[in-house]
Coordinates of C-alpha atoms in Angstrom, one line a residue:
X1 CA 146.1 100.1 77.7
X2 CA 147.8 96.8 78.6
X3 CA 147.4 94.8 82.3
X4 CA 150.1 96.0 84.5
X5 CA 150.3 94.1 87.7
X6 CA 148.0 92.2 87.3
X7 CA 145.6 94.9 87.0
X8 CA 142.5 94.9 84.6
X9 CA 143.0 96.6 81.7
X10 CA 140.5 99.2 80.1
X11 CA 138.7 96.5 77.4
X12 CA 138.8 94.0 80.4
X13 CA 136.2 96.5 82.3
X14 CA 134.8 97.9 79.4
X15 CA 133.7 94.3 78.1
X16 CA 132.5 93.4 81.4
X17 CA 130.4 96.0 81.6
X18 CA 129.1 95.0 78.6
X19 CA 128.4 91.4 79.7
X20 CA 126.3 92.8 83.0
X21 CA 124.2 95.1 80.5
X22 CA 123.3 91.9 78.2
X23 CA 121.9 90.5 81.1
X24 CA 121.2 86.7 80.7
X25 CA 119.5 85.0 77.8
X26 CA 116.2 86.9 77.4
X27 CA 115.3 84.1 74.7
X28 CA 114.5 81.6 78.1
X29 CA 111.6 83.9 79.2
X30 CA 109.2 84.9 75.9
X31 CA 106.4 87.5 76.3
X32 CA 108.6 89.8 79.0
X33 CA 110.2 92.7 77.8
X34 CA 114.0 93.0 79.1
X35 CA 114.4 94.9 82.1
X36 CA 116.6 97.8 80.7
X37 CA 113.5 98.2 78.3
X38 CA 111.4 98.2 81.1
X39 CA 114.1 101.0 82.8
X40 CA 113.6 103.2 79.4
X41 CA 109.8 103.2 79.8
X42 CA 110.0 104.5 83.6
X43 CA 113.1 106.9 83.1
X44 CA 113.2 110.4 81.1
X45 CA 115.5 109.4 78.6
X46 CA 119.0 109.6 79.4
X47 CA 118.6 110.8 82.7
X48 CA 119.1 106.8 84.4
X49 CA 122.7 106.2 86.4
X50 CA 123.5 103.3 87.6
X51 CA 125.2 101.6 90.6
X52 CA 126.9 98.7 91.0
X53 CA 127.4 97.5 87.1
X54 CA 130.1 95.6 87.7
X55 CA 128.6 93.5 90.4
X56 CA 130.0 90.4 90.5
X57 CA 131.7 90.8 87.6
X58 CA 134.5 88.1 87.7
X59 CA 131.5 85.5 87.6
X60 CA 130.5 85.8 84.0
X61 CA 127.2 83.8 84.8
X62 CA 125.2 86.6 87.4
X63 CA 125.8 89.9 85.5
X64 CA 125.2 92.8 87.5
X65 CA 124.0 89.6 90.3
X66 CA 121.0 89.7 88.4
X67 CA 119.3 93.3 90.1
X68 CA 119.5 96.5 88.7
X69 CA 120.0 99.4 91.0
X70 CA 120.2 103.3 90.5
X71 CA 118.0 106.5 90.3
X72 CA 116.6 108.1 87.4
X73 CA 114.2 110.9 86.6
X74 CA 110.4 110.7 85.8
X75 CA 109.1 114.1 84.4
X76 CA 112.2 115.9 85.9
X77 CA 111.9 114.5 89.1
X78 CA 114.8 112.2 91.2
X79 CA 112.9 108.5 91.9
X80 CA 115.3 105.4 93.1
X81 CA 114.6 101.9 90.9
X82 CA 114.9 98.5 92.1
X83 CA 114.5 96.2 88.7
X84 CA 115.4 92.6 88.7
X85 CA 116.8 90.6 85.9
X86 CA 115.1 87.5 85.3
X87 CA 117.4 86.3 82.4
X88 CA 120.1 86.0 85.3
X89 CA 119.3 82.8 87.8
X90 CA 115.7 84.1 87.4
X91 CA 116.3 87.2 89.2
X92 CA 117.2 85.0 92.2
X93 CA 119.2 87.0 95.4
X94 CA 122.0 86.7 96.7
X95 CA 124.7 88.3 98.9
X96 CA 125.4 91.3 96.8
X97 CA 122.1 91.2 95.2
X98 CA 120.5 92.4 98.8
X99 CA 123.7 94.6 99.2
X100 CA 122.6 96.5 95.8
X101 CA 119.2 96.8 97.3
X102 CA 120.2 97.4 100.6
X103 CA 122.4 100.7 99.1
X104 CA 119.7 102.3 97.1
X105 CA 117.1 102.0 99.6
X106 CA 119.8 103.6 102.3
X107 CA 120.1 106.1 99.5
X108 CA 116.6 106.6 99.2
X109 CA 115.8 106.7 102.8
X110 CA 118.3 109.4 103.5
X111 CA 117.4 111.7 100.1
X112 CA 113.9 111.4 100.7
X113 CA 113.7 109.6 97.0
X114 CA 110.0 107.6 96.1
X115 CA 110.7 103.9 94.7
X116 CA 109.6 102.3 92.1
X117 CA 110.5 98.5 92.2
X118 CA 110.1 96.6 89.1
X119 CA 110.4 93.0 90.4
X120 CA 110.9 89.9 89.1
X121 CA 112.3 87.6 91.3
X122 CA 112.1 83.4 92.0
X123 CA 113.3 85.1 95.3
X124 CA 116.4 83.8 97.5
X125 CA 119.3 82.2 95.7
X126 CA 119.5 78.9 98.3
X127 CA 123.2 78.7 96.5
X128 CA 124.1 81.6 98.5
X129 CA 121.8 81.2 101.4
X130 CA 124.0 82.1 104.2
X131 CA 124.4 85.2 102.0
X132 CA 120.8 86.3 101.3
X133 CA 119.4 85.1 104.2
X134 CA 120.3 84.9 108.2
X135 CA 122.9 88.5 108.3
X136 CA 122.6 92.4 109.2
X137 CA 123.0 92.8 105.5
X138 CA 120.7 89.9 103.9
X139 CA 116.9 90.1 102.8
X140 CA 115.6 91.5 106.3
X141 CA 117.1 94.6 106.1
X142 CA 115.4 95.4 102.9
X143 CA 112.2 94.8 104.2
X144 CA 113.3 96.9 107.3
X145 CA 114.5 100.0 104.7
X146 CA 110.8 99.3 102.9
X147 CA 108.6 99.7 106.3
X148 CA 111.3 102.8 107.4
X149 CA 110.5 104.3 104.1
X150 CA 106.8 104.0 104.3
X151 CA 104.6 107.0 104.1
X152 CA 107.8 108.9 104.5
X153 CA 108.0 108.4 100.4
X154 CA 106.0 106.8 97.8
X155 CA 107.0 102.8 96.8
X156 CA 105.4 102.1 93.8
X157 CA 105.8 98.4 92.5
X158 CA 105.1 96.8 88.6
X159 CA 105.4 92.6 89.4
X160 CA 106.5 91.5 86.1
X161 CA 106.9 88.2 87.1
X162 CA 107.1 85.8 90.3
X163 CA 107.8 87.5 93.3
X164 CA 107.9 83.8 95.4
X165 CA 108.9 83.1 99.1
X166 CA 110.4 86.2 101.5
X167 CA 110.2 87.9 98.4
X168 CA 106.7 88.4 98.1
X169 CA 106.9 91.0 101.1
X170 CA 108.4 93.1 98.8
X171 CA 105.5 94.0 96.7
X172 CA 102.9 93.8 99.9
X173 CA 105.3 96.6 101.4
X174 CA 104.7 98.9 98.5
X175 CA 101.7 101.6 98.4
X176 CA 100.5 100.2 95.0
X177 CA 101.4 96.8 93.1
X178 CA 100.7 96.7 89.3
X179 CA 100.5 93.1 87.9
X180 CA 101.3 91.5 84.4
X181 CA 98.4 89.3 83.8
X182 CA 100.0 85.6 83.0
X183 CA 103.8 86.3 84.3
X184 CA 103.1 88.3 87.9
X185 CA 102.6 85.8 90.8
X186 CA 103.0 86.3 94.3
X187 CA 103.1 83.8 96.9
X188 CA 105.0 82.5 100.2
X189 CA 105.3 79.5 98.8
X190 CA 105.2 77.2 95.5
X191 CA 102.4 75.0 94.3
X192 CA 104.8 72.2 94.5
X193 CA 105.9 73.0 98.3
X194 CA 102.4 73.6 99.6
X195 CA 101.5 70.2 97.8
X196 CA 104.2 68.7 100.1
X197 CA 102.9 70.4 103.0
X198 CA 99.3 70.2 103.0
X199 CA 98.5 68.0 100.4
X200 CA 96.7 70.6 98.3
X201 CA 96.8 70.2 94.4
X202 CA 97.1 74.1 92.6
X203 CA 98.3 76.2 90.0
X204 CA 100.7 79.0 90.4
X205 CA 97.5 81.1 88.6
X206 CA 95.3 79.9 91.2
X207 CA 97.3 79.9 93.9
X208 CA 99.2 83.7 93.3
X209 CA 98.2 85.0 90.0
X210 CA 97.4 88.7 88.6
X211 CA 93.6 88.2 88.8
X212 CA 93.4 86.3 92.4
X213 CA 95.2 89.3 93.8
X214 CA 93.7 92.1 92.2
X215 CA 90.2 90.5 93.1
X216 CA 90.1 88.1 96.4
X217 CA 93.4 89.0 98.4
X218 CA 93.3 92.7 97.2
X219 CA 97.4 92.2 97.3
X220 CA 97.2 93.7 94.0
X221 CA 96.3 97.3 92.9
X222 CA 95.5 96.5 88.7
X223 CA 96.6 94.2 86.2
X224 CA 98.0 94.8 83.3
X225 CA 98.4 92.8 79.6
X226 CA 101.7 93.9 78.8
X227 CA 105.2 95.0 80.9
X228 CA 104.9 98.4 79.6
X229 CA 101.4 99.1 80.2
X230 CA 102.4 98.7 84.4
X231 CA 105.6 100.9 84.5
X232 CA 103.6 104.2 82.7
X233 CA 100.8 103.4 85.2
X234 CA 103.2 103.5 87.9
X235 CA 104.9 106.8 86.4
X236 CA 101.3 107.9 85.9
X237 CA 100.5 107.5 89.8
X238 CA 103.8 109.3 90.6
X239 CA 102.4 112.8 89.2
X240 CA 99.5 112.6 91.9
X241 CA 101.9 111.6 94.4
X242 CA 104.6 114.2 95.9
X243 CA 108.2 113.1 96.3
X244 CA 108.2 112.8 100.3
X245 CA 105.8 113.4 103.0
X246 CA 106.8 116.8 103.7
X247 CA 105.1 118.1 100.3
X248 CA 102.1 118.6 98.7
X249 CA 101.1 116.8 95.0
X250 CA 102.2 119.1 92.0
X251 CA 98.8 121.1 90.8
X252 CA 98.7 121.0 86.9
X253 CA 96.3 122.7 84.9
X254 CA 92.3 122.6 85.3
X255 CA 90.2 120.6 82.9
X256 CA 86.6 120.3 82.5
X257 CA 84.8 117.4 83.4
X258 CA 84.2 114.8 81.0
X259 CA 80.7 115.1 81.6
X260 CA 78.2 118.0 83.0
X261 CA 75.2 116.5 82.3
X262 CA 73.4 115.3 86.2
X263 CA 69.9 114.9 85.3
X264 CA 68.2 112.3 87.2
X265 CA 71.7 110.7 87.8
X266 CA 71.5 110.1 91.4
X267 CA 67.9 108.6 91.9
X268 CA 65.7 109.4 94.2
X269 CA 64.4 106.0 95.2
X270 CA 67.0 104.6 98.0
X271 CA 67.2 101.1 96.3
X272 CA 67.9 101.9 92.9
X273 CA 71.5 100.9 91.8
X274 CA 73.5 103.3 89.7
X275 CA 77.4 103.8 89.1
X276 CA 79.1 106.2 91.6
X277 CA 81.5 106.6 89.1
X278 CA 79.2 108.5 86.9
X279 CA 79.2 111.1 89.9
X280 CA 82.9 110.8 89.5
X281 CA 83.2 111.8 85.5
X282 CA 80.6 115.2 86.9
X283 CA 82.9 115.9 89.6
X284 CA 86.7 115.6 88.4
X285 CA 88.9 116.7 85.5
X286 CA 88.3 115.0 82.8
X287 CA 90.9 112.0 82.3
X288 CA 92.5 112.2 85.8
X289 CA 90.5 109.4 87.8
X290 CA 93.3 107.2 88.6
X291 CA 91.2 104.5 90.2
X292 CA 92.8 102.0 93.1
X293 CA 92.1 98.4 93.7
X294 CA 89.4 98.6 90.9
X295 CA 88.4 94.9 90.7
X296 CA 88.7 94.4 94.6
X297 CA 86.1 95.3 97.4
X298 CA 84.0 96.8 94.4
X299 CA 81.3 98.1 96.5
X300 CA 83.5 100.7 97.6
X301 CA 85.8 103.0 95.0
X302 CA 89.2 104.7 95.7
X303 CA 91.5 106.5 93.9
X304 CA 93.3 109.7 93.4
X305 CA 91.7 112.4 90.7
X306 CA 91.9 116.5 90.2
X307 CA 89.9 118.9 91.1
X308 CA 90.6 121.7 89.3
X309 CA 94.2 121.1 89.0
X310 CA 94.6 120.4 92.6
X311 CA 95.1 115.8 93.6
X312 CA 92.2 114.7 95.6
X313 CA 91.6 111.3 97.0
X314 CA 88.2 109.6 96.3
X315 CA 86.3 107.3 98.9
X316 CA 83.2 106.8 97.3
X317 CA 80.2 104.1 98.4
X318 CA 79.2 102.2 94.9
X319 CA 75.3 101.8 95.5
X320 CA 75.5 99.4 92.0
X321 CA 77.5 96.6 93.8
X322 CA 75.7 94.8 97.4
X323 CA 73.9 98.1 97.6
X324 CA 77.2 100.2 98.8
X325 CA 77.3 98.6 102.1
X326 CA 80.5 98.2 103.8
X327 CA 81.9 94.7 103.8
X328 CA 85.1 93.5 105.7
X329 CA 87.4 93.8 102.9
X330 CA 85.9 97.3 101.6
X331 CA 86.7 98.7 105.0
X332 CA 90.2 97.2 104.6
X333 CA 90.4 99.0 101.4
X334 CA 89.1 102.6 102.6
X335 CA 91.8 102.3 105.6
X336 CA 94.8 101.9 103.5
X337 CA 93.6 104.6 100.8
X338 CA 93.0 106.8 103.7
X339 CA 96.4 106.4 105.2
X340 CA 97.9 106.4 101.8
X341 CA 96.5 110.2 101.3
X342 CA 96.9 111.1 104.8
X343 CA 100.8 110.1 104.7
X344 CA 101.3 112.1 101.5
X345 CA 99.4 115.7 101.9
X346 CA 96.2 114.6 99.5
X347 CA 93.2 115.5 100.5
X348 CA 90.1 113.8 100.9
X349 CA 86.8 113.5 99.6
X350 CA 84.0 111.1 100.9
X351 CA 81.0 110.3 98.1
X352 CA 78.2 108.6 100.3
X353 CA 75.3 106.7 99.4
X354 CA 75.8 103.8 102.3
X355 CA 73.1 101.9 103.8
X356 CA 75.4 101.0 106.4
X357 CA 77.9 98.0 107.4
X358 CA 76.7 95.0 106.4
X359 CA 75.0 92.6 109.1
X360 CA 74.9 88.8 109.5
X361 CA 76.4 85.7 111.0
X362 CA 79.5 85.7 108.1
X363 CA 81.0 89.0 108.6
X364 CA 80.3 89.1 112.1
X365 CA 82.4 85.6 112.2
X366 CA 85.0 87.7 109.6
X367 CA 85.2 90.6 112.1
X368 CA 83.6 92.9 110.8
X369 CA 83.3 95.0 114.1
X370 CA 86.9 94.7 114.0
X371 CA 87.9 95.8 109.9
X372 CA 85.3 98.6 110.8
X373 CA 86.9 99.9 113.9
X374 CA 90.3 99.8 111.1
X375 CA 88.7 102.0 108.6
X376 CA 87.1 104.6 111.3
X377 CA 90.8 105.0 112.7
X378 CA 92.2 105.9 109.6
X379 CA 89.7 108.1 108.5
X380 CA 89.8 110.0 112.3
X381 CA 93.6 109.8 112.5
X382 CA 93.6 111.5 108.8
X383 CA 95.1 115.4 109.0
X384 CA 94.3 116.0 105.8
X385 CA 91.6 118.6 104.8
X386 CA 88.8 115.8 104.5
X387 CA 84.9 117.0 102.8
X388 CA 82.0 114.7 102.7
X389 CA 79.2 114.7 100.2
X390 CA 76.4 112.8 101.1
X391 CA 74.6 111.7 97.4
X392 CA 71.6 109.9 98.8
X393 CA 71.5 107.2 102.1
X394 CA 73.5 108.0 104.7
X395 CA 72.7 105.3 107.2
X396 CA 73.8 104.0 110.5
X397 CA 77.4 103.2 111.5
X398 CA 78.3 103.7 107.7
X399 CA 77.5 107.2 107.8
X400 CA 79.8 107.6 110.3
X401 CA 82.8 105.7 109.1
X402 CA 82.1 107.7 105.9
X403 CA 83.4 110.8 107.6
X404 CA 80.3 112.2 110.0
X405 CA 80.2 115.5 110.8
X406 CA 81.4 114.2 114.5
X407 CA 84.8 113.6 112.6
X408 CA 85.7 117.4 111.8
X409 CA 85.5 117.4 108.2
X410 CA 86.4 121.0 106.2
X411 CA 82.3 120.6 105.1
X412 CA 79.6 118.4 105.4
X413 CA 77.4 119.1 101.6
X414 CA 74.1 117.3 100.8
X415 CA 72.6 116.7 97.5
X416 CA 69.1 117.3 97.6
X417 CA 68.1 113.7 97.1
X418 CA 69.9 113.1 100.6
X419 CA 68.7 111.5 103.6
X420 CA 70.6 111.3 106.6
X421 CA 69.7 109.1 109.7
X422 CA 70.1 105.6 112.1
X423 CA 67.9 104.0 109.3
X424 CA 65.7 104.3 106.2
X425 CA 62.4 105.8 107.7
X426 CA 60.3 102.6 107.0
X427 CA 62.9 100.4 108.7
X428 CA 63.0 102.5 111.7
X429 CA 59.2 102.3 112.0
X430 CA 58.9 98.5 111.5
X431 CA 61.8 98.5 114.1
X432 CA 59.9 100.8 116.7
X433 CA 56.6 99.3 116.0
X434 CA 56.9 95.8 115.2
X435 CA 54.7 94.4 118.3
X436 CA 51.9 97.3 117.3
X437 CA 51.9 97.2 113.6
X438 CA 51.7 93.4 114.0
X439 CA 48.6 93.1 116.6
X440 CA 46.5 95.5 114.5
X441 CA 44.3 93.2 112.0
X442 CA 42.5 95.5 109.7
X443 CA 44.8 96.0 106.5
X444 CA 44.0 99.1 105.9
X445 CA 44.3 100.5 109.1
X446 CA 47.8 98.7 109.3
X447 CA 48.8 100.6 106.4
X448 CA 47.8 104.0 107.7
X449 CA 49.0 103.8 110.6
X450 CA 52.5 102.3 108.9
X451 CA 52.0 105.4 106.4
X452 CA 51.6 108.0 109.5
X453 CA 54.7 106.7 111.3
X454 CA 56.7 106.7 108.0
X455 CA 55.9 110.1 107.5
X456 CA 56.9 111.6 111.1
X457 CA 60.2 109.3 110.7
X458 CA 60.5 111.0 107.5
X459 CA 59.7 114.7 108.9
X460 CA 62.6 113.8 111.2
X461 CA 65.5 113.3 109.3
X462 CA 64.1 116.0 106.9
X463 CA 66.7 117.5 105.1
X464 CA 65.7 121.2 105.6
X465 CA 65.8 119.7 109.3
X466 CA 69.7 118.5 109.0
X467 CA 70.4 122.3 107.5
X468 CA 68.8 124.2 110.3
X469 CA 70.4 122.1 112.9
X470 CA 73.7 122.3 111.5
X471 CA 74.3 118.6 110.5
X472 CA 74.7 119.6 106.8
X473 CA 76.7 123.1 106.3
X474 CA 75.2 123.4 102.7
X475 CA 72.2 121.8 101.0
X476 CA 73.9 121.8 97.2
X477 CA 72.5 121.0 93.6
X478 CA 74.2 118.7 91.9
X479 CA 75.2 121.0 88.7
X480 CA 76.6 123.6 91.6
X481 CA 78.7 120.4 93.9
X482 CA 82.3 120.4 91.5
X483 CA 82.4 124.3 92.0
X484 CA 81.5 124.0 95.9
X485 CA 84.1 121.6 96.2
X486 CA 86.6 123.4 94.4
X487 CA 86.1 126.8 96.3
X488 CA 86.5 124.8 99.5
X489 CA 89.7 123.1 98.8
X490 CA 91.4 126.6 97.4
X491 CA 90.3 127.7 101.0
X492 CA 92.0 124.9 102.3
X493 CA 95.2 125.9 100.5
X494 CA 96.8 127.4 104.1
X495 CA 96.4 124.0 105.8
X496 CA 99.5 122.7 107.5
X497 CA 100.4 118.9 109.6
X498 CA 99.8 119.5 113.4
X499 CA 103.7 120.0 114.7
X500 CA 104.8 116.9 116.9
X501 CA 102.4 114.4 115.2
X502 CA 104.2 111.1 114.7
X503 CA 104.2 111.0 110.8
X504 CA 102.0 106.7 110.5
X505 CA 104.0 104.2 108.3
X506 CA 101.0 103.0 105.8
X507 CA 99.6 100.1 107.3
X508 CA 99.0 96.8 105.0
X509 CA 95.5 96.0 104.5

């Protein structure tokens, strides 16, 4: 076929159409894997269409305007994909870069499609501000479509590389940010420009890297070595998630646990450390713990698992780091997890072993009234069939932010190595009787009567006690808890959303 009129011809669009799938020069940018590998790691094969190829195509040097926009499937289902080109101006965005984005979120937004965003971006193209930046159609009204979008359908995001500027709201929008360790870096500015601003001498590591956000600003969910290794995590995480609020997760088939072996796991003595995660391996299908913000807040654990088929969502108290007590940023962590599985129909299950929030002049200064207010809101605003399981301590304001009985949970269950009150029983006496147990002079009889009061506090919050009254609704050995649980939840099966609710966006930490 010839031009006629001035008109293309067929090999004119055919070989530009080739130049936008070539991308840039992936030689520039060593160690990344090129984004339409990164699109065939996410996507079922063949099942990926594209829009807007031919983007900018009379400009040889942006093909496709460096973004790559279109919906695919992942294990049969529809999910929309956001991936940026680095090869092209770095993955830079311009005018029709944000238009690209702009249509697939629109798209998304009005097919109820989850989004996975694979992004790799040096962020606005300041060649082509007044086309990214200021207008109804620039970078604002993506972020606009992201916050629309959430908890009305899952936004998964793998940060392959810089994400620098505006940009960076991108991933923070997201319900879970993978990161390359070495290429991923997210921050509002450069290095260079806060060196011009305040004067401070950093590294892009340092300053935004993988490991500073997966483990100080908990702005990242889990790093990763390679490019690969984050998209199957984030198609991974898409099978515990439904496609849009209005559904539950998929059930798959029931596994055994990994392990079934709970002898002496959970200690008796209040103030001996062990992993809650070895409760975890007893409790859930073996392989399906898909653990959130791992290296973050670590004495508190989150993530999504199954219990006998069925997606649950973990909030577990880690009595192996600072003792399980809730810091500022744990309860920052349990409040987004919570509204995660609230917004998408997963219900929850509280492990608790907490000797409370933690106390002192820092975290007061931090807020910690505050963060802790956060994380009782999300858990009381949460519609979800919520159980709680209390392992061992269950102590002061921590016991209730860990979903009291006050807070309508399905079932309140008790290991018998539970204990349940303001306090441990020898704090609450040296608390009550600090002036007395300090004017008496005899040793001995200091530590009787010490030994007497302990043992009334202790005949208090006896656990027999919390059964008869009600405060537990079953006292449960631990060999008997995954098949107590798993009863309950199939019980739960009928549960529906409360008509006229106002379905919550999910809140950044």
């Amino acid at each position: 076929m010839t031009e006629v009129d001035g008109a293309p011809s067929v090999n004119d669009v055919e070989r530009a159409a080739e130049r936008a799938r070539a991308g840039g020069d992936p030689a520039r940018w060593p160690g990344k894997l090129p984004v339409r590998d990164r699109l065939a790691v996410l996507f079922d094969p063949g099942t990926f269409v594209e829009d807007g190829l031919l983007a900018t195509a009379v400009d040889a040097g942006l093909p496709a305007d460096g973004v790559i926009t279109g919906v695919g499937r992942v294990e049969g289902r529809p999910v929309a994909v956001i991936a940026h080109d680095f090869t092209v101006k770095a993955g830079s965005w311009g005018e029709l870069t944000c238009e690209k984005q702009i249509r697939i979120l629109e798209r998304a937004d009005r097919d109820l499609l989850p989004v996975v965003y694979l992004v790799d971006s040096a962020g606005g193209r300041l060649t082509d501000q007044m086309g990214f930046f200021p207008g109804r159609r620039g970078a604002s009204a993506i972020f606009n479509l992201q916050v629309r979008l959430s908890g009305r359908v899952p936004q998964l995001c793998c940060l392959h590389g810089p994400s620098a500027a505006g940009g960076a709201y991108m991933p923070a929008f997201c319900d879970w940010v993978g990161m390359v360790d070495g290429h991923a870096s997210m921050y509002l500015a450069s290095p260079r420009v806060a060196e011009k601003v305040t004067g401070e001498k950093t590294t892009p590591e340092e300053m935004g890297g993988a490991m500073m956000h997966a483990t100080v600003s908990g702005c990242g969910d889990e790093v990763f070595d390679e490019d690969w290794e984050a998209v199957a995590a984030a198609r991974l995480l898409l099978s515990y998630l439904p496609d849009d609020f209005r559904s539950p997760p998929a059930a798959r088939s029931s596994r055994p646990p990994e392990r079934d072996d709970w002898a002496d796991l959970v200690p008796t003595d209040p103030n001996t450390a062990y992993d809650v995660r070895e409760v975890v391996d007893r409790l859930v299908d073996a392989g399906t713990f898909f653990e959130i913000k791992a290296r973050w807040a670590e004495e508190l654990v989150t993530g999504l698992a199954r219990l006998d088929g069925r997606v649950v969502g973990l909030v577990a108290n880690q009595p192996a780091v600072r003792s399980g007590a809730i810091f500022v940023d744990s309860a920052d962590k349990a409040a987004r997890f919570v509204s995660l599985c609230d917004a998408f129909n997963v219900p929850l299950v509280f492990l608790q072993d907490v000797p409370g929030f933690m106390v002192g002049v820092g975290v007061e200064r931090q807020g910690i009234i505050r963060h802790g207010a956060k994380m009782i809101t999300a858990m009381a605003s949460a519609e979800v069939p919520k159980f709680t399981v209390v392992l061992r301590k269950a102590y002061a304001a921590g016991y209730y932010a860990m979903c009291a009985p006050g807070f309508e949970p399905r079932a309140a269950l008790a290991l018998p190595t539970a204990t349940i009150g303001p306090m441990g029983a020898q704090a609450s006496v040296n608390a009550v009787y600090a002036n007395k147990i300090a004017a008496i002079d005899d040793d001995e009889e200091r530590a009787a009567f010490v030994a007497a009061r302990t043992a009334e506090q202790q005949a208090d919050i006896n656990l027999l006690r919390m059964g008869s009254d009600l405060v537990v609704d079953a006292i449960v050995e631990p060999e008997r808890l995954r098949a107590e649980l798993v009863a309950r939840l199939v019980d739960a099966d009928r549960w529906t959303r409360e008509p006229g609710r106002r379905h919550h966006p999910i809140s950044p930490v």
